[in-house]
Structure formats: C-alpha cells, structure tokens
PDB file of C-alpha atoms and ligand atoms in Angstrom:
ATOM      1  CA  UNK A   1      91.767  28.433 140.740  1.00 71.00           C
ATOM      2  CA  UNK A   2      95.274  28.669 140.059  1.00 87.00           C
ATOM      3  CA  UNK A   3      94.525  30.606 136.538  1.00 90.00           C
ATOM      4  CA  UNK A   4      98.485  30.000 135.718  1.00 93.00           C
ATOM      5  CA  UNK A   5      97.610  26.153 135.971  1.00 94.00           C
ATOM      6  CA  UNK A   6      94.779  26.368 133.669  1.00 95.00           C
ATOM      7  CA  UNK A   7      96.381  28.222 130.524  1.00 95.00           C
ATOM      8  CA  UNK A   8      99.095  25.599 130.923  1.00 96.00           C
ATOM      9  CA  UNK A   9      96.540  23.055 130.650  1.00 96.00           C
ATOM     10  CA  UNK A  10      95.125  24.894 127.413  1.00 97.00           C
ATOM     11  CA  UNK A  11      98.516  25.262 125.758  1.00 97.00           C
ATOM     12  CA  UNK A  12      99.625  21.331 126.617  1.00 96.00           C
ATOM     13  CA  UNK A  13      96.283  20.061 124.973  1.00 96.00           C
ATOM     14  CA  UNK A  14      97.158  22.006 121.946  1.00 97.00           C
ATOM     15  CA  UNK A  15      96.476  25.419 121.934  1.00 98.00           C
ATOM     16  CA  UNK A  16      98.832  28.058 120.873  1.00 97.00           C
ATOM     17  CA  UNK A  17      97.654  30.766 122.623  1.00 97.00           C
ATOM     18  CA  UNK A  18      95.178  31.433 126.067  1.00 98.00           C
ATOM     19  CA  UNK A  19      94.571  34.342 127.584  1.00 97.00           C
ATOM     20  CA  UNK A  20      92.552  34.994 130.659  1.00 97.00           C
ATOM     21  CA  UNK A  21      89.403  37.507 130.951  1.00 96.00           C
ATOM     22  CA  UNK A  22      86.600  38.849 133.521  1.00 95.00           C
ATOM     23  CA  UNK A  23      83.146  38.418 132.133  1.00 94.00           C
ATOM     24  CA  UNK A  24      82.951  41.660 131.131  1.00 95.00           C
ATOM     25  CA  UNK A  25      85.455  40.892 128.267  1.00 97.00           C
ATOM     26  CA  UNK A  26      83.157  38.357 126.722  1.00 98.00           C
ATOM     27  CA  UNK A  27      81.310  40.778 124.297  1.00 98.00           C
ATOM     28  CA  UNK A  28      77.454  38.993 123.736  1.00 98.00           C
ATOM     29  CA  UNK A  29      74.823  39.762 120.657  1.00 97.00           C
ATOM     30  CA  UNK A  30      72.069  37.749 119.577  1.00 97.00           C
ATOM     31  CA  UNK A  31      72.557  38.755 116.156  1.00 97.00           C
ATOM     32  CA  UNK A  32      74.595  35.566 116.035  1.00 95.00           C
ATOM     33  CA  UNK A  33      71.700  33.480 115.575  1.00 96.00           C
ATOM     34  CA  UNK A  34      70.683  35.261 112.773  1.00 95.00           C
ATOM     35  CA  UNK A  35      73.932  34.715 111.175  1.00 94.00           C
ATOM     36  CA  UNK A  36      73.840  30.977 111.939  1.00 93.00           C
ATOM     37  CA  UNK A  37      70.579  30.679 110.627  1.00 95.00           C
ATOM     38  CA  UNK A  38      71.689  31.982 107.335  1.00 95.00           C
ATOM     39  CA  UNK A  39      73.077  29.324 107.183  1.00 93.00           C
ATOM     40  CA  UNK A  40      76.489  29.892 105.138  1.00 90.00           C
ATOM     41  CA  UNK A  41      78.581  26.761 107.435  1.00 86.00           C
ATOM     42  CA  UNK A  42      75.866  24.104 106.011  1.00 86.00           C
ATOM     43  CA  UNK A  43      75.843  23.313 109.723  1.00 87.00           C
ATOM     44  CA  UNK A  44      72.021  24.902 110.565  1.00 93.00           C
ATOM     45  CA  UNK A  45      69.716  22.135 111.764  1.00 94.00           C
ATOM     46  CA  UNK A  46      72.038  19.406 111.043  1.00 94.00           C
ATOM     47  CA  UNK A  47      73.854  19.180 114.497  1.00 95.00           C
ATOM     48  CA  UNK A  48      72.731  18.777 118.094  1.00 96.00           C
ATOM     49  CA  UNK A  49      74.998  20.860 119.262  1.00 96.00           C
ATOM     50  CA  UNK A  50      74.172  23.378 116.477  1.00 95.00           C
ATOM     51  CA  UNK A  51      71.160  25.769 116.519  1.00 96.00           C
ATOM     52  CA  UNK A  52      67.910  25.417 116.237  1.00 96.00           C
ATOM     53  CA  UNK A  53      68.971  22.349 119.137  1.00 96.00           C
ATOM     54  CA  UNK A  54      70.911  24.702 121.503  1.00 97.00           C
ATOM     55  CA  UNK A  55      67.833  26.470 122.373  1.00 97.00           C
ATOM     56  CA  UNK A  56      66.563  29.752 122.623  1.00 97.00           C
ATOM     57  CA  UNK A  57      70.267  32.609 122.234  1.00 98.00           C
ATOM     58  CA  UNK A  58      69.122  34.951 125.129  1.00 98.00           C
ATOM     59  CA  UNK A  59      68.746  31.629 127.416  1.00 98.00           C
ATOM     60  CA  UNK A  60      72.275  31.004 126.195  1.00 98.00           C
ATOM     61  CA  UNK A  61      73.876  34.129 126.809  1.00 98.00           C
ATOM     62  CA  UNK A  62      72.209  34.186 129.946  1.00 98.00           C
ATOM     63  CA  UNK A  63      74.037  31.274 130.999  1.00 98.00           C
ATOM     64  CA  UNK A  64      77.589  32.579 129.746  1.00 98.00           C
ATOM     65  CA  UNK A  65      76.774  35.648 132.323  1.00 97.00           C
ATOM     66  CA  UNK A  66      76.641  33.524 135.008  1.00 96.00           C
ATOM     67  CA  UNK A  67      80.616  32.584 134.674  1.00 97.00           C
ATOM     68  CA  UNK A  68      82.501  35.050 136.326  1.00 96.00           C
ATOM     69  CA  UNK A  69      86.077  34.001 134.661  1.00 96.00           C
ATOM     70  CA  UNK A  70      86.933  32.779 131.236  1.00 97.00           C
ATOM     71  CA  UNK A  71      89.765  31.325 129.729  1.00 98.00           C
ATOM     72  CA  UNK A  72      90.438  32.206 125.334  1.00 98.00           C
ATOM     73  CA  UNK A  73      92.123  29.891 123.777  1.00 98.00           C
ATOM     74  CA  UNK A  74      93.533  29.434 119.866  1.00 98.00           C
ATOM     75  CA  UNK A  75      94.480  27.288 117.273  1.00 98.00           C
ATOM     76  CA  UNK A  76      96.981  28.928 114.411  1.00 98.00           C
ATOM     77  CA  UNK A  77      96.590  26.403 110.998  1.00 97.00           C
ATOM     78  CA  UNK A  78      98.979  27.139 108.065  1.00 96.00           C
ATOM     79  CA  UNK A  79      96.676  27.196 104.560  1.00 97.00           C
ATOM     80  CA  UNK A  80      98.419  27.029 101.236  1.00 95.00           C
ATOM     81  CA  UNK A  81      96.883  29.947 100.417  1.00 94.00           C
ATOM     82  CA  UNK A  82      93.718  32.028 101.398  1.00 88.00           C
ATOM     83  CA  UNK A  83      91.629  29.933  98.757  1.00 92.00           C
ATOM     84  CA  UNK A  84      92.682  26.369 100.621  1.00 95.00           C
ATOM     85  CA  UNK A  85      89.051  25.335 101.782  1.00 93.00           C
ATOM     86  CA  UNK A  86      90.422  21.982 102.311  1.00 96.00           C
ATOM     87  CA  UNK A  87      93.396  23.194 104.614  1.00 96.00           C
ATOM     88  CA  UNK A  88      90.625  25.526 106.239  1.00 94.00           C
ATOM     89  CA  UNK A  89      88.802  22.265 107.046  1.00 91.00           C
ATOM     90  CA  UNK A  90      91.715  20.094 108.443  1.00 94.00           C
ATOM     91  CA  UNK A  91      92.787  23.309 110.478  1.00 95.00           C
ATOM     92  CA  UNK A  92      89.572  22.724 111.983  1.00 93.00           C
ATOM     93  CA  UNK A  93      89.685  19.120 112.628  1.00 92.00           C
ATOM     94  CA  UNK A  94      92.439  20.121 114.611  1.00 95.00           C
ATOM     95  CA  UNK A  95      91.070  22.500 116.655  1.00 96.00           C
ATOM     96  CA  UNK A  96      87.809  20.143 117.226  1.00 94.00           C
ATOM     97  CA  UNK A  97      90.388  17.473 118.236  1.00 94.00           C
ATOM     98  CA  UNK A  98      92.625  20.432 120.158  1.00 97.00           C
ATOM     99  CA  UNK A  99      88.923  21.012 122.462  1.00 97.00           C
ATOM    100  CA  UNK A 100      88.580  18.209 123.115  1.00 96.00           C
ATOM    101  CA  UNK A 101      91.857  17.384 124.808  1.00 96.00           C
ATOM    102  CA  UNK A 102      92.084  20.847 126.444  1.00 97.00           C
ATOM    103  CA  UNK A 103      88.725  19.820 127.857  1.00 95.00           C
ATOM    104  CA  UNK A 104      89.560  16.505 129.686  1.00 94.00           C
ATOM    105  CA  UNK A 105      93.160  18.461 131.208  1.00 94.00           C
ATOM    106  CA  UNK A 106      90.859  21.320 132.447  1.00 94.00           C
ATOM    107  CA  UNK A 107      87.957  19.145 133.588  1.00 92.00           C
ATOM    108  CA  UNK A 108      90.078  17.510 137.292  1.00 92.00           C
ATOM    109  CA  UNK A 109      91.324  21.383 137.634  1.00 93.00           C
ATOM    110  CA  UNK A 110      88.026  23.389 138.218  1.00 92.00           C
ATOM    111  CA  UNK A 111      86.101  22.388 140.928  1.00 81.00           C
ATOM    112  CA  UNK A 112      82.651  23.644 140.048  1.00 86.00           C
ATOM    113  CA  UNK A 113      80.403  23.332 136.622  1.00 92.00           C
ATOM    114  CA  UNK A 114      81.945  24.937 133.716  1.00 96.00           C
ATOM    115  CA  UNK A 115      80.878  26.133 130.169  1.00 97.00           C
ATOM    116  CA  UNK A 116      83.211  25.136 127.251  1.00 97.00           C
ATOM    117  CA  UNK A 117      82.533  25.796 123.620  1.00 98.00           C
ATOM    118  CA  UNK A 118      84.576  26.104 120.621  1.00 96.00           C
ATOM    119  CA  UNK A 119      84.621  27.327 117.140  1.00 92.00           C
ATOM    120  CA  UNK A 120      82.038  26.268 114.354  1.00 84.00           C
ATOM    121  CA  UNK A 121      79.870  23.136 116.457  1.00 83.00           C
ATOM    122  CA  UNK A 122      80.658  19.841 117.227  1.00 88.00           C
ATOM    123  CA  UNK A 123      82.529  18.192 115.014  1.00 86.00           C
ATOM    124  CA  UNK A 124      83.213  15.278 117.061  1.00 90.00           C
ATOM    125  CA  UNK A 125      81.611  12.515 114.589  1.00 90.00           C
ATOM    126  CA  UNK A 126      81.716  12.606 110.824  1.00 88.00           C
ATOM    127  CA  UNK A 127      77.873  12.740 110.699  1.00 92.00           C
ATOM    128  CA  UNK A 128      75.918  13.897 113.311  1.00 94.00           C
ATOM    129  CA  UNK A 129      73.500  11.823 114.762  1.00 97.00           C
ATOM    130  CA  UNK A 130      71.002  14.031 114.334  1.00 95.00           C
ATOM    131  CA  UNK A 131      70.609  13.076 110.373  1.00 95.00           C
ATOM    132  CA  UNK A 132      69.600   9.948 111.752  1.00 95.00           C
ATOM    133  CA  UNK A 133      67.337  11.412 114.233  1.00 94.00           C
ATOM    134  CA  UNK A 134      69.155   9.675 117.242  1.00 97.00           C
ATOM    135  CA  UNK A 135      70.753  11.018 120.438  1.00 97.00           C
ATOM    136  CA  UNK A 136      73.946  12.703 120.033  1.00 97.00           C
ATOM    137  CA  UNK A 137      76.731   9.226 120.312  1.00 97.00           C
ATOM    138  CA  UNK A 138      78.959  11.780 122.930  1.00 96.00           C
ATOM    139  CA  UNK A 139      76.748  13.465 125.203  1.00 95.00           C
ATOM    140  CA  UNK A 140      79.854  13.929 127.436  1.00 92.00           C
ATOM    141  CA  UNK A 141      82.277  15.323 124.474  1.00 94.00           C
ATOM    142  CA  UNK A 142      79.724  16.985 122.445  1.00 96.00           C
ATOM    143  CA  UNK A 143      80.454  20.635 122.158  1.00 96.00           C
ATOM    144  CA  UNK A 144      78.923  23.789 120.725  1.00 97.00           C
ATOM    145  CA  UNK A 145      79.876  26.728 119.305  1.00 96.00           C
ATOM    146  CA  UNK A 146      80.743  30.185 120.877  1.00 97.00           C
ATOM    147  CA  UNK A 147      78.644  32.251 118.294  1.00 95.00           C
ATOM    148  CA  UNK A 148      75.853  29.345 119.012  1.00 96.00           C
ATOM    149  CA  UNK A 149      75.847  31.044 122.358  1.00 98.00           C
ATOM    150  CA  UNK A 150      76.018  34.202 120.977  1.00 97.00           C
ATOM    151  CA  UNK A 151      80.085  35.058 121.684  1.00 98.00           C
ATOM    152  CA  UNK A 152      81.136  38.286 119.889  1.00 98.00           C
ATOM    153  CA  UNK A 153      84.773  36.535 118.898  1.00 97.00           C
ATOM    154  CA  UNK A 154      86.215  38.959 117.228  1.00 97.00           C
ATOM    155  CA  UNK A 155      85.234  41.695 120.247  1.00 97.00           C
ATOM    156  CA  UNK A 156      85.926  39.319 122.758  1.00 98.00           C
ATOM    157  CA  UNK A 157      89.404  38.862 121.090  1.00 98.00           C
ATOM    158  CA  UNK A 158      89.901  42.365 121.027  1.00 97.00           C
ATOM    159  CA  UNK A 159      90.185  43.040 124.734  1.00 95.00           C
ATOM    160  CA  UNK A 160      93.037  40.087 125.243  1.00 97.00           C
ATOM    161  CA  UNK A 161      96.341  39.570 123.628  1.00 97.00           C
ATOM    162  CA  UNK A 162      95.206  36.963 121.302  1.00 98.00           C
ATOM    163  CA  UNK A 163      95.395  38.356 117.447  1.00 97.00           C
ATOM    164  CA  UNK A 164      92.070  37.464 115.541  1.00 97.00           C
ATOM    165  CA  UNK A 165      94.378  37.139 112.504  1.00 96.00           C
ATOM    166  CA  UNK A 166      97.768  35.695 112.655  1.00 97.00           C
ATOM    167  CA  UNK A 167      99.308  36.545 109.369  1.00 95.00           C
ATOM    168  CA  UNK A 168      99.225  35.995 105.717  1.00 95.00           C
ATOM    169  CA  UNK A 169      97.835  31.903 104.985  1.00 96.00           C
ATOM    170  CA  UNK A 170      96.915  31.667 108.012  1.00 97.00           C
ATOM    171  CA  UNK A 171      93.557  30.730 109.650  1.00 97.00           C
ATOM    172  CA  UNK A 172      92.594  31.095 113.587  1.00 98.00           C
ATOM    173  CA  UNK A 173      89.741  29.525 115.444  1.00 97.00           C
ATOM    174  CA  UNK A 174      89.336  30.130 119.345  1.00 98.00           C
ATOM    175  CA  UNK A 175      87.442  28.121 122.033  1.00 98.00           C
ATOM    176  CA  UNK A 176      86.630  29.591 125.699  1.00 98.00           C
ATOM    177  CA  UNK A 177      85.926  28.111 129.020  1.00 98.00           C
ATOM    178  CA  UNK A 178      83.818  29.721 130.752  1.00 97.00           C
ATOM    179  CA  UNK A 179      83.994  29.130 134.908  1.00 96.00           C
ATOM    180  CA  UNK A 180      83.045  30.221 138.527  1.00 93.00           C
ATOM    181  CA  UNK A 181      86.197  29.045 140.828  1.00 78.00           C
TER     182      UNK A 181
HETATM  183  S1  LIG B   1      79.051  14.022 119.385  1.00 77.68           S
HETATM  184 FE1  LIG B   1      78.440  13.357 117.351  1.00 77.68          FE
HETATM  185  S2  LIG B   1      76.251  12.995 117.575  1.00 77.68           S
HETATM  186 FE2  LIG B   1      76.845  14.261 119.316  1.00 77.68          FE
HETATM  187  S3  LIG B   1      76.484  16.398 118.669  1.00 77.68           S
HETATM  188 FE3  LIG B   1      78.627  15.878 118.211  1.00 77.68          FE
HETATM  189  S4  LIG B   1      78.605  15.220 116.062  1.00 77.68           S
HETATM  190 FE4  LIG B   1      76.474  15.092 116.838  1.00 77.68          FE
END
C-alpha cells in the first residue's frame, strides 16, 4: 500500500491532518469502557455502534492488534469560545460527515479488510435506531468509536505529529484506520 496515496485520500475527504503509525503506536487500555460507561456523552446504550453493543473491550482491542499499520487522521473546528457546546457539536457533525467520506476514498485503495473508527460513535442518523429497537439503517456506514475499542487518543497522538490540541477555541477529534496491506 502506497501509504503516500492513502493520507492523500484522508486529507481530500476532509481531514486536516494524517499521520502514519506501526501498531505499536496505537496505545490500548480497557479503562475506556469504564469511562464510556460513565456515561458523561449521553451516548451509553443508546447507539449500536456504542457500547454495551460493540461487545466485550478486550475482544475489541484484540482485533485492533491484528492491524499491522494505521493511518491518524484529524478534524480542527473553530469554537467561539471554549464554552461553545453548540460549535463543539457541529465540529463534530463535521468530522462524522469528514469519516465518512475519508472512508469510501480509502475503501478501492486497501486491498484487504480494514478497521475504521472515529471519534465519539456513530453519528450517522439523528436518532439511532436502536431507540426504536431496530437494526442499525447503515450497516455499511455505521461507525464506532476509537475509545469504544479502547484507543488511548491522546497516547496514540503523542507518538505522531498530530497536536491533541490545536490552539486557543479550538476543538480536535481524530479517526484511525486501522489495516494489514
Ligand atoms: S447508522 Fe444510524 S442506526 Fe446505524 S448505528 Fe449509526 S446512528 Fe445507529
């Protein structure tokens, strides 16, 4: 895989930023379910693509350690100011809409199965299905969340060139794709 061709895919479906990394980069802890089952998004059990859904963490993380290569991406919103909740939320609209374009220009380029997630769960309908207790409407879009699968972002960050903060009314979320070939 021509990793050139596949950061230029992330940046022309949106993303500012992508940065490449070996697996031993992507920083794991299952103390990320714990966190999501806190519950502070409003997103716990409301979501397929959300935990308790996903399944069990250590399955999950098991599966991200069978991807060899991964791809970092980021989206860089501009708030008002650090108390815009609202401008958080659009940011991340964005950056829902940003995965899921950066997924269908990746998808032709990698040859074998590949894991993508992205930042904070699905987002891909206005209600989940779930509320209704029906399958998800985009099995083929739906995607989840890298702390869902237990992602360290912030340590995962660290170790590429990609800031975890990009200045003052500012708010970053990331995405990774996760890959064999
Ligand atoms: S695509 Fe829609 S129904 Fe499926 S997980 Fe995402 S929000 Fe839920």
């Amino acid at each position: 895989m021509d990793v050139q061709t596949l950061m230029d895919a992330a940046l022309a479906g949106g993303a500012c930023h992508a940065a490449m990394l070996d697996q031993s980069q992507v920083v794991l802890s299952d103390s990320f379910r714990e966190i999501c089952e806190s519950n502070q998004c409003g997103g716990y059990g409301r979501c397929w693509m959300c935990p308790p859904y996903i399944g069990d963490i250590h399955d999950l993380m098991e599966q991200v350690r069978q991807y060899p290569h991964a791809m970092l991406y980021q989206t860089i919103g501009q708030l008002e100011d650090s108390y815009d909740i609202e401008g958080m939320f659009e940011a991340g609209a964005v950056h829902a809409q940003v995965s899921q374009q950066i997924q269908q220009a990746v998808k032709p380029l990698l040859q074998a199965p590949f894991l993508h997630l992205t930042c904070g769960g699905c987002h891909l309908c206005e209600t989940c299905a779930k509320l209704e207790d029906k399958p998800c409407r985009f099995p083929d879009k739906a995607l989840s969340s890298m702390e869902g699968y237990g992602i360290d972002v912030y340590q995962t960050a660290a170790s590429t060139p990609l800031k975890y903060i990009n200045g003052q009314n500012t708010v970053t979320y990331f995405g990774i794709i996760l890959f064999s070939e």
